[in-house]
XYZ file of N, CA and C in Angstrom:
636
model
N -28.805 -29.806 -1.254
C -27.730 -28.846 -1.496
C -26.886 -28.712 -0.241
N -25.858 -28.914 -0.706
C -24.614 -28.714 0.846
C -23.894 -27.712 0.732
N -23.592 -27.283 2.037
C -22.606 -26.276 2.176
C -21.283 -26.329 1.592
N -20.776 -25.039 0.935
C -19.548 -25.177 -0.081
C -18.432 -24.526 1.688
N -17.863 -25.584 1.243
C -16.851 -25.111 2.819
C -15.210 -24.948 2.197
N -14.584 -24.347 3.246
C -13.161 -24.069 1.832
C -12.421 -25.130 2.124
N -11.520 -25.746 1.177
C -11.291 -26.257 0.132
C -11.652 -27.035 -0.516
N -13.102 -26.850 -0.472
C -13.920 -27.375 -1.591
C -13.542 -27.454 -2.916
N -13.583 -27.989 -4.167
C -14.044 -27.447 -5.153
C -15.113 -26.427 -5.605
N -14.621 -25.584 -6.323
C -15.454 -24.280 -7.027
C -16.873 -25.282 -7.697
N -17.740 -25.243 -7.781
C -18.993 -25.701 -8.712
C -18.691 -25.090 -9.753
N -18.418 -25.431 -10.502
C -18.648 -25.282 -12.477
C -19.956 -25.025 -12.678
N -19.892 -24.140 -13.842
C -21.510 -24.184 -14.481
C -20.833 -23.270 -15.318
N -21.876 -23.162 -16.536
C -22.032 -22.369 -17.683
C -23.396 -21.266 -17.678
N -22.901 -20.235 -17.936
C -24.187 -19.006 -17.341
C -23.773 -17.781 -18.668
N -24.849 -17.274 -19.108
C -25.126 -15.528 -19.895
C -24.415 -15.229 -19.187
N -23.232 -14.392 -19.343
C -23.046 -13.024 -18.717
C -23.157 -11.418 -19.612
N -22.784 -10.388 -19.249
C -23.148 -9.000 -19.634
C -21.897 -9.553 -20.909
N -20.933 -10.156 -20.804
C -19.809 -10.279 -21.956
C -19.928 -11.433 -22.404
N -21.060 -11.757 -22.759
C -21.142 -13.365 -23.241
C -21.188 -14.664 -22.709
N -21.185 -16.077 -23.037
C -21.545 -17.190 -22.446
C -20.001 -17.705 -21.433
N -20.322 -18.140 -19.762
C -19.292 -18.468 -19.847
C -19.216 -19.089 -18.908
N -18.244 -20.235 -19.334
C -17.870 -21.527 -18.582
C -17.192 -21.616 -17.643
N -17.319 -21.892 -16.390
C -16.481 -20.810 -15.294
C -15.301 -21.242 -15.379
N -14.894 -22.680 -15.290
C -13.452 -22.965 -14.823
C -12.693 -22.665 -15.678
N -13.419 -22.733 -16.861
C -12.438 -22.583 -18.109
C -12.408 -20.891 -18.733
N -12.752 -20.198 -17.779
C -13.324 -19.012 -17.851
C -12.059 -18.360 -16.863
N -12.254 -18.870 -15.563
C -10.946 -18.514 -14.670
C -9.440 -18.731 -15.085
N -9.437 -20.504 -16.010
C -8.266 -20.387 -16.512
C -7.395 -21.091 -15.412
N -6.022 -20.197 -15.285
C -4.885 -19.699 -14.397
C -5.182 -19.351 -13.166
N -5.855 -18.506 -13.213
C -6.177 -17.314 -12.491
C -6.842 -17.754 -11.418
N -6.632 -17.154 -10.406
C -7.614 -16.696 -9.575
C -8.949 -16.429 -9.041
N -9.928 -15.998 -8.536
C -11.030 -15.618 -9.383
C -11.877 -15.264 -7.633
N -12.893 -14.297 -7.639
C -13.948 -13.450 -6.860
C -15.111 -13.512 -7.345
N -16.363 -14.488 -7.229
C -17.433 -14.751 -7.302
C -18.301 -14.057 -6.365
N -19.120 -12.654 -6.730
C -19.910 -12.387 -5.416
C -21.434 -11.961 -6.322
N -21.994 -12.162 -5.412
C -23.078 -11.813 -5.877
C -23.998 -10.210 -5.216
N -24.956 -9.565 -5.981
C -25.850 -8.722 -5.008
C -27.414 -9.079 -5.030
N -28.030 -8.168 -4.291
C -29.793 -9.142 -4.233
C -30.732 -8.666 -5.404
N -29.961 -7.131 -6.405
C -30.957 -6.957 -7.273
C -30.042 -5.532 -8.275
N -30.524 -5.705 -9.428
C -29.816 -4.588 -10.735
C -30.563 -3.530 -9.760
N -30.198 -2.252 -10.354
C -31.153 -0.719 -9.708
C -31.328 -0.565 -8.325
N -30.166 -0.754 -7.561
C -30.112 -1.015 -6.740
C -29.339 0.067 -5.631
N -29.743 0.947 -4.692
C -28.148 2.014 -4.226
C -26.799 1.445 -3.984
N -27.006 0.416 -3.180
C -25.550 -0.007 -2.313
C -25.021 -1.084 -3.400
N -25.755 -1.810 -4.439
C -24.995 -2.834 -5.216
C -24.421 -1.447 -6.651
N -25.392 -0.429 -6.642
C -24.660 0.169 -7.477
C -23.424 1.016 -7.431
N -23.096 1.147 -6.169
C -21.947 1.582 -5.661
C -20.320 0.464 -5.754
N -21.086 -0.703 -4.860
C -20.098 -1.579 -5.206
C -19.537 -2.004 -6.422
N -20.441 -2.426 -7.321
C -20.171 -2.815 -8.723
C -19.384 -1.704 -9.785
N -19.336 -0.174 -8.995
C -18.586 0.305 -9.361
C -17.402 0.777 -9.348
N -17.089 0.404 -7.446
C -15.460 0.385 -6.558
C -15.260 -0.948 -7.586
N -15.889 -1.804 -7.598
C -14.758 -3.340 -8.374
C -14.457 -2.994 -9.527
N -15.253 -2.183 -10.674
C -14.785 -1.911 -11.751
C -13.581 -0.721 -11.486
N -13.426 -0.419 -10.989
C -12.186 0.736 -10.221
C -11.079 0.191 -9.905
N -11.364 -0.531 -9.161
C -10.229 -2.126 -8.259
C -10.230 -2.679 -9.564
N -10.658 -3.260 -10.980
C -9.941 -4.307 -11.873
C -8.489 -4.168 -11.937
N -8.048 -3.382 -11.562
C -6.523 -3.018 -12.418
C -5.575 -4.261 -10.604
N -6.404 -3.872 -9.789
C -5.652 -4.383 -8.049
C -5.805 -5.903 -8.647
N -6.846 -6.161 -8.898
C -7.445 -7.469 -9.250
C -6.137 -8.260 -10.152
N -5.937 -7.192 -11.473
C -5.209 -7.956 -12.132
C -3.526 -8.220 -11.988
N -3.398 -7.037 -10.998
C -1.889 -7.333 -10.620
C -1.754 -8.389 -9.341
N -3.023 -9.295 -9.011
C -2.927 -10.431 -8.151
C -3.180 -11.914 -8.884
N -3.584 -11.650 -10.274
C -3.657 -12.729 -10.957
C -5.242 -12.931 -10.564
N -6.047 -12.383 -10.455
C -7.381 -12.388 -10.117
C -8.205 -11.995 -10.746
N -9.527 -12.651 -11.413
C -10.641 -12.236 -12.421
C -11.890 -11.789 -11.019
N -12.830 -11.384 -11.766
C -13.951 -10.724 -10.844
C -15.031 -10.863 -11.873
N -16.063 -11.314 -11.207
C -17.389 -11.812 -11.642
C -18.778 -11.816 -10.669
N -19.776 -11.082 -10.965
C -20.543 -10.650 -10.402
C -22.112 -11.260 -10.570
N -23.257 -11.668 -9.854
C -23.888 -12.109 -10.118
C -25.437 -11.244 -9.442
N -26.462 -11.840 -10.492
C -27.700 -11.689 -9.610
C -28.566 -12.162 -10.077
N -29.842 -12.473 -9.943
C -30.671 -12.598 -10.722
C -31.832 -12.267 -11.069
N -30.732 -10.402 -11.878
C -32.430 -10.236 -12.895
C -31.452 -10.583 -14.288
N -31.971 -10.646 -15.500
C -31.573 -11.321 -16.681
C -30.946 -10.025 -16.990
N -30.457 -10.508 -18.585
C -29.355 -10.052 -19.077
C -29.179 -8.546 -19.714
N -30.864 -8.068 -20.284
C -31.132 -7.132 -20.477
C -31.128 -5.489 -19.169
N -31.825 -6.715 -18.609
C -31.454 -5.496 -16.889
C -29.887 -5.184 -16.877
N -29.040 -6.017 -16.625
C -27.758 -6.014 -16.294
C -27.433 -4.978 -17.404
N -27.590 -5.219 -18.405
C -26.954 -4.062 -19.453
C -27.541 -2.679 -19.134
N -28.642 -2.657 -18.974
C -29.356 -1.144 -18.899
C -29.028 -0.844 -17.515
N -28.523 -1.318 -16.324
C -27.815 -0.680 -15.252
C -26.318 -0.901 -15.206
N -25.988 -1.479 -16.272
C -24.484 -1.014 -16.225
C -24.199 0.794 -16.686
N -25.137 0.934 -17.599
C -25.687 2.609 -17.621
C -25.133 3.640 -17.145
N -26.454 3.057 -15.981
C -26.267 4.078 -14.348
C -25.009 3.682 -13.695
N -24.752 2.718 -13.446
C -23.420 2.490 -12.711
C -22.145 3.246 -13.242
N -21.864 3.012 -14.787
C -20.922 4.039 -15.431
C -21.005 5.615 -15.081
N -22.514 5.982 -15.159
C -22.575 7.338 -15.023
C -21.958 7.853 -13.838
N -23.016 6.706 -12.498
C -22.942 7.917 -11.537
C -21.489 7.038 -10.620
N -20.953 6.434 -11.175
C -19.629 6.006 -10.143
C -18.537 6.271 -10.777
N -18.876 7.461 -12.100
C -17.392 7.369 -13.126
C -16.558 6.223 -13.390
N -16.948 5.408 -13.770
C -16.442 4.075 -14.114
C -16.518 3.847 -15.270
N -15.974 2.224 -15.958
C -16.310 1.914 -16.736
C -16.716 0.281 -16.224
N -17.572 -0.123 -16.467
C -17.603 -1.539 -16.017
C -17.119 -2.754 -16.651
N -16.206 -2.851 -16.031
C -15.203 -3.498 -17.141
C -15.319 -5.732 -16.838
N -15.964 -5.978 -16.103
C -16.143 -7.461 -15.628
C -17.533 -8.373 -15.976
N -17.719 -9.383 -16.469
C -19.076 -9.745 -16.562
C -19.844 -9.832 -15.180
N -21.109 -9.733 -15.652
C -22.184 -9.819 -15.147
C -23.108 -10.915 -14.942
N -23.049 -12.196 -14.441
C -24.046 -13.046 -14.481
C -25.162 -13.070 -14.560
N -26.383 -13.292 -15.689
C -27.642 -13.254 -15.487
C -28.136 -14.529 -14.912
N -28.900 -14.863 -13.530
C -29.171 -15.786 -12.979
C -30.365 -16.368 -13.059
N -31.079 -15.544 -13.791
C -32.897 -15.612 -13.990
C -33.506 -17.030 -13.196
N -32.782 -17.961 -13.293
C -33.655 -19.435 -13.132
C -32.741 -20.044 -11.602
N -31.681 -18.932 -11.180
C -31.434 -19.165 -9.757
C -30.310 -20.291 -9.991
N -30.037 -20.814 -10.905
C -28.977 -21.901 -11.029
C -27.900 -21.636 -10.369
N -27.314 -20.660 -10.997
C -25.789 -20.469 -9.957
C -26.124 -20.307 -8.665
N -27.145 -19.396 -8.545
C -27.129 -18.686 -6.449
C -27.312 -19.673 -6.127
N -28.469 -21.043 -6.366
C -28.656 -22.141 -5.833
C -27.449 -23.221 -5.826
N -26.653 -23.422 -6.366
C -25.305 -23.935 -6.800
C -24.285 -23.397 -5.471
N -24.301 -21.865 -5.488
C -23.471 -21.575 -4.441
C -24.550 -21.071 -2.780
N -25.548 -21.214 -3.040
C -26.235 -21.098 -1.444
C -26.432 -19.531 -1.270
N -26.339 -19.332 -2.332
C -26.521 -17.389 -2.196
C -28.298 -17.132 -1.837
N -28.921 -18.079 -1.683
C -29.863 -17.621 -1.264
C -30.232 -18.153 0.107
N -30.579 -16.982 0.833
C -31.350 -17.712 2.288
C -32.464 -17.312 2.620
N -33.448 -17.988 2.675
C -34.652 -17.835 3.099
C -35.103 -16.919 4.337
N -34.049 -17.111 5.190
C -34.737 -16.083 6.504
C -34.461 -14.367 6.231
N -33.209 -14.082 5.070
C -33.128 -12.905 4.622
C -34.135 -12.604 3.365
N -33.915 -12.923 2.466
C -35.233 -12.935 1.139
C -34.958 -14.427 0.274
N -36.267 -15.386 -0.241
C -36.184 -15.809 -0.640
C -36.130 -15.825 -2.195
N -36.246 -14.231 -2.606
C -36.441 -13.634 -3.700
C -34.954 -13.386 -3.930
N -34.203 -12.557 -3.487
C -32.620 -12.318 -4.159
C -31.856 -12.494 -3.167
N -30.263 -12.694 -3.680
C -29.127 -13.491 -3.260
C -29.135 -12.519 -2.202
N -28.268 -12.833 -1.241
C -27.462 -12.185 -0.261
C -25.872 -11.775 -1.301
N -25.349 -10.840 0.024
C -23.880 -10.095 -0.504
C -23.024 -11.231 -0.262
N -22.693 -12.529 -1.109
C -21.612 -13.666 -1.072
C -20.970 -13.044 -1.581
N -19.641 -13.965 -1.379
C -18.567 -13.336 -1.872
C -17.625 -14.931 -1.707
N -16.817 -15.225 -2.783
C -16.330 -16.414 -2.949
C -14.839 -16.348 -3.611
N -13.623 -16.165 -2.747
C -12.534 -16.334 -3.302
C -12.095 -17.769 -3.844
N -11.809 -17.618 -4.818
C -10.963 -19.171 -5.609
C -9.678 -19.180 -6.354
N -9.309 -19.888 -5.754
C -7.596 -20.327 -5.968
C -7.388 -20.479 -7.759
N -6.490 -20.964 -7.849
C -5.788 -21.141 -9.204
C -6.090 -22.870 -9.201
N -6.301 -23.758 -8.079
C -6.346 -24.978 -8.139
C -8.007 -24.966 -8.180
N -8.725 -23.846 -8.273
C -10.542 -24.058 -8.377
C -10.846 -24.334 -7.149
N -10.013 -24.437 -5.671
C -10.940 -24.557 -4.496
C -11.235 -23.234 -4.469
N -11.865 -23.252 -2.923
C -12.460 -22.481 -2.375
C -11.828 -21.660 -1.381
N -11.058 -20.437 -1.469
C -10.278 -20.208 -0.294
C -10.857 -19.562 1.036
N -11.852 -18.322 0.502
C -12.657 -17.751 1.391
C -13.997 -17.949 0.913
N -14.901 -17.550 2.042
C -16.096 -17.156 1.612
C -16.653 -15.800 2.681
N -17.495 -15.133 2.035
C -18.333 -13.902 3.400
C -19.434 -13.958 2.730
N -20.247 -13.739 3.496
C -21.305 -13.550 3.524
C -22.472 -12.164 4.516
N -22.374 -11.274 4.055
C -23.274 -9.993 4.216
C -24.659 -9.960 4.254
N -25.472 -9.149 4.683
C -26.695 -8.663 4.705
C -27.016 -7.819 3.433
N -28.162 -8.059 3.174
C -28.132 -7.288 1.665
C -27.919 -5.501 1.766
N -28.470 -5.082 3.443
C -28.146 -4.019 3.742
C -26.906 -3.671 3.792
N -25.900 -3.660 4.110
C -24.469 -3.467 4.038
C -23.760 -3.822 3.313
N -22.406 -2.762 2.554
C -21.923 -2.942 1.449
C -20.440 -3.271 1.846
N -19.686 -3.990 1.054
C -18.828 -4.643 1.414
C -17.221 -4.135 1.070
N -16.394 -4.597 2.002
C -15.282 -3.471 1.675
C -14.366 -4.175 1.060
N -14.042 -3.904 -0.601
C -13.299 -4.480 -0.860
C -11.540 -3.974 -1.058
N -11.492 -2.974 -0.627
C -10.118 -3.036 0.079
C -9.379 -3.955 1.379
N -10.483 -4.355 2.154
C -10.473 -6.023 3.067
C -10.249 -7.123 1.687
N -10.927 -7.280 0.421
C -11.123 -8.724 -0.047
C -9.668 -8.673 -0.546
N -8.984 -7.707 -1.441
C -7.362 -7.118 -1.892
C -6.599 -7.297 -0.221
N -6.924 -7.166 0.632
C -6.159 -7.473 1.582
C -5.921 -9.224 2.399
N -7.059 -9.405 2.007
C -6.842 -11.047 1.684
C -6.530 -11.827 0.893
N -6.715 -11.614 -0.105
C -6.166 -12.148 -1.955
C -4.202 -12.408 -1.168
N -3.846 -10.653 -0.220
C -2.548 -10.711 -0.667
C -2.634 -11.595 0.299
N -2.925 -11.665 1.482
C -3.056 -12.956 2.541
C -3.529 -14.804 2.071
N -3.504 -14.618 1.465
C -3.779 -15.889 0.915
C -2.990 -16.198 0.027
N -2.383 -15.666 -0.487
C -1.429 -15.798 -2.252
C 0.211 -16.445 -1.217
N 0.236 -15.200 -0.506
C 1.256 -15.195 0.531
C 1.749 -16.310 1.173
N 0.445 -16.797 1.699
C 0.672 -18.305 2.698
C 0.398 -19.103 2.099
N -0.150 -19.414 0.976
C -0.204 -20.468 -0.334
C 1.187 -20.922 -0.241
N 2.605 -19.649 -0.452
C 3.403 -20.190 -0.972
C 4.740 -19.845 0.014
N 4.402 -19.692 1.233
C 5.707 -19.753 2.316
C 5.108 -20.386 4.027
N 6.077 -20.507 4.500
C 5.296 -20.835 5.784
C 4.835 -20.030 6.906
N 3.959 -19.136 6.399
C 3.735 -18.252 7.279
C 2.278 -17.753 7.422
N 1.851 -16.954 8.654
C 0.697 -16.624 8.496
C 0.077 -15.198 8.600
N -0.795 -14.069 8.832
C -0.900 -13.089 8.555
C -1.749 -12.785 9.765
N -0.897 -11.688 10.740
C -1.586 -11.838 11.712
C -2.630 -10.615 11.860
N -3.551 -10.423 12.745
C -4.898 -9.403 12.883
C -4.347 -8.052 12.352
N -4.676 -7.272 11.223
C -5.313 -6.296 10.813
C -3.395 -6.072 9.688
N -2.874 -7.088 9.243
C -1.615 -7.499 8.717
C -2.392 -6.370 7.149
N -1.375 -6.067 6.591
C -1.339 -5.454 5.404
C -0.060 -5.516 4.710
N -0.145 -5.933 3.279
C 1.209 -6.312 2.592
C 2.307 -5.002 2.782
N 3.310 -6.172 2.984
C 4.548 -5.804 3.249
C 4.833 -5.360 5.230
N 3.673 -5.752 5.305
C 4.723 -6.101 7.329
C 4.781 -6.754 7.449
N 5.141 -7.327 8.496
C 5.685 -8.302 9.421
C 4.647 -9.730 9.288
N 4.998 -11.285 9.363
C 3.982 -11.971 9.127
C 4.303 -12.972 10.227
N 4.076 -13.822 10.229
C 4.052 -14.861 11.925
C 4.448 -15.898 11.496
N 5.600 -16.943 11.563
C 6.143 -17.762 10.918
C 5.622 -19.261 11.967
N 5.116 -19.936 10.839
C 3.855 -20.910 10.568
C 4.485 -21.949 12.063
N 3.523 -22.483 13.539
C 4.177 -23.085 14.057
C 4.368 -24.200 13.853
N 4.776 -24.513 12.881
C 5.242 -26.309 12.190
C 6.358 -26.133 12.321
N 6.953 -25.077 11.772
C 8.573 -24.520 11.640
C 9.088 -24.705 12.833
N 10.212 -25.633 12.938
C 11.016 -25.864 14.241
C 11.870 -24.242 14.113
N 12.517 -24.156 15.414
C 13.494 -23.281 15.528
C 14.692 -23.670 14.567
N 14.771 -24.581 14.956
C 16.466 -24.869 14.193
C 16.221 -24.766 12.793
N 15.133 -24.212 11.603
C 14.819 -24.574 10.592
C 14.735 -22.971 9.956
N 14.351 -21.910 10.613
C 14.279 -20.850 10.770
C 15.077 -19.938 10.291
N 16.806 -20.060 10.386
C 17.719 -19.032 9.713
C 17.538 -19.847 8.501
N 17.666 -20.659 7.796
C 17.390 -21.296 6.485
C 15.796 -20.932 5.871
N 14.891 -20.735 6.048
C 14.177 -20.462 5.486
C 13.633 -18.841 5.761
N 13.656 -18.228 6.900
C 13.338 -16.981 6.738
C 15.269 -15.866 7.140
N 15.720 -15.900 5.995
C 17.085 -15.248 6.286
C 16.847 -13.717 6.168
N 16.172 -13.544 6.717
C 15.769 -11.757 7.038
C 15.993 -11.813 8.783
N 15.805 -13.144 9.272
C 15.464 -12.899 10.850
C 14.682 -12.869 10.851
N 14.247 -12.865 12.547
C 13.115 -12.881 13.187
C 12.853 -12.679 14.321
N 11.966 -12.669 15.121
C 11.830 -11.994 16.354
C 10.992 -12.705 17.518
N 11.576 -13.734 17.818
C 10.628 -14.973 19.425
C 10.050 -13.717 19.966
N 8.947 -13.181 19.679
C 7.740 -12.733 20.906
C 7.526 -13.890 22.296
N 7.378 -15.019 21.537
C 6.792 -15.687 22.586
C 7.375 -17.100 21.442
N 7.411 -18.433 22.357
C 7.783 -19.669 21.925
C 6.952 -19.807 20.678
N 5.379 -19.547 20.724
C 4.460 -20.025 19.542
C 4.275 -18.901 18.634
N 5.199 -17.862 19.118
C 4.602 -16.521 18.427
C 5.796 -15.832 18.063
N 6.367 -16.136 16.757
C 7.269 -16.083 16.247
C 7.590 -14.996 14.993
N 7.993 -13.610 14.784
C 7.661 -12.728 13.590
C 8.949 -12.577 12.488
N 9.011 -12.330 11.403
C 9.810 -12.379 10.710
C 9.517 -11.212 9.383
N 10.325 -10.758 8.730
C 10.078 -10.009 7.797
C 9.059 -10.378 6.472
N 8.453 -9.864 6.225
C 7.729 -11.012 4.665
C 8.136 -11.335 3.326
N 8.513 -12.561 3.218
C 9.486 -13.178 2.964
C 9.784 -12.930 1.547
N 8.587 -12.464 0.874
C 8.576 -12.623 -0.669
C 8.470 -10.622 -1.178
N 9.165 -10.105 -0.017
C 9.438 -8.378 -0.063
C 10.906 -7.835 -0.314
């Protein structure tokens, strides 16, 4: 098994989820898509999260982005703690659920590591493009829960520089300022970013964001 490095291809597979059987690529579609996993159903900190993402679907869908969650206890668990998760996070859980029972997917994507538990996944987390690579990946401690107002802040960082020449500099949030890509000659500059821009420095170049 090798490391999935980004721009990999996504691994395909067909898996139970809490909403039925499903084929991933053809499952993602168009779209986008957030593959993460947690280390176990009945859980404090995965039951928290699984209920900020069902909260976040609506962020999700105004980025062209599906969300899919994994673990592996089977399919019956997953339903009887979607439950508790509705109750106590006022939610509704609105995304499937992967049942992993036989480890196929976590083993597929490396969600398991032996020096943390060889029993359940770690907190992965796997952004994928519309072309099925791999754009990001993180990877967490099963102790710590993950912020996905950071993963919505990368989606827009990534969607962004997919499709202009630019890049997103430390602690960037949509709609400031973005760093115009150094491939871009000067002389190329009023033609493609006609907002202006601002030479900080020869390699460090800022401009308005372009698609605002």
């Amino acid at each position: 098994m090798s490391t999935l490095r980004l721009g990999d291809i996504a691994p395909d597979f067909q898996a139970e989820t809490t909403q039925g059987k499903v084929s991933f690529h053809e499952w993602l579609g168009d779209s986008w898509g957030v593959l993460f996993s947690h280390p176990a159903d009945f859980t404090p900190v995965c039951t928290t999260e699984l209920g900020t993402v069902a909260n976040y679907v609506p962020e999700f869908t105004k980025r062209n982005t599906k969300v899919i969650a994994l673990s592996v206890d089977g399919l019956q668990s997953h339903l009887d703690w979607i439950k508790d998760i509705n109750e106590t996070q006022n939610t509704t859980v609105n995304f499937p659920i992967i049942a992993d029972e036989d480890k196929k997917v976590a083993n597929l994507y490396d969600m398991l590591h032996p020096n943390a538990s060889d029993k359940f996944t770690v907190r992965s987390v796997f952004v994928i493009g519309a072309d099925k690579k791999i754009k990001l990946t993180l990877t967490y401690p099963a102790s710590t829960g993950r912020n996905f107002d950071e993963l919505l802040r990368v989606i827009d960082s990534l969607q962004l520089t997919a499709n202009y020449s630019v890049a997103t500099p430390a602690n960037w949030k949509d709609g400031e300022d973005v760093v115009i890509a150094p491939a871009i000659p000067d002389s190329d500059i009023p033609a493609k970013f006609p907002k202006g821009h601002n030479p900080i420095k020869p390699y460090l170049r800022m401009t308005p964001q372009p698609n605002k």
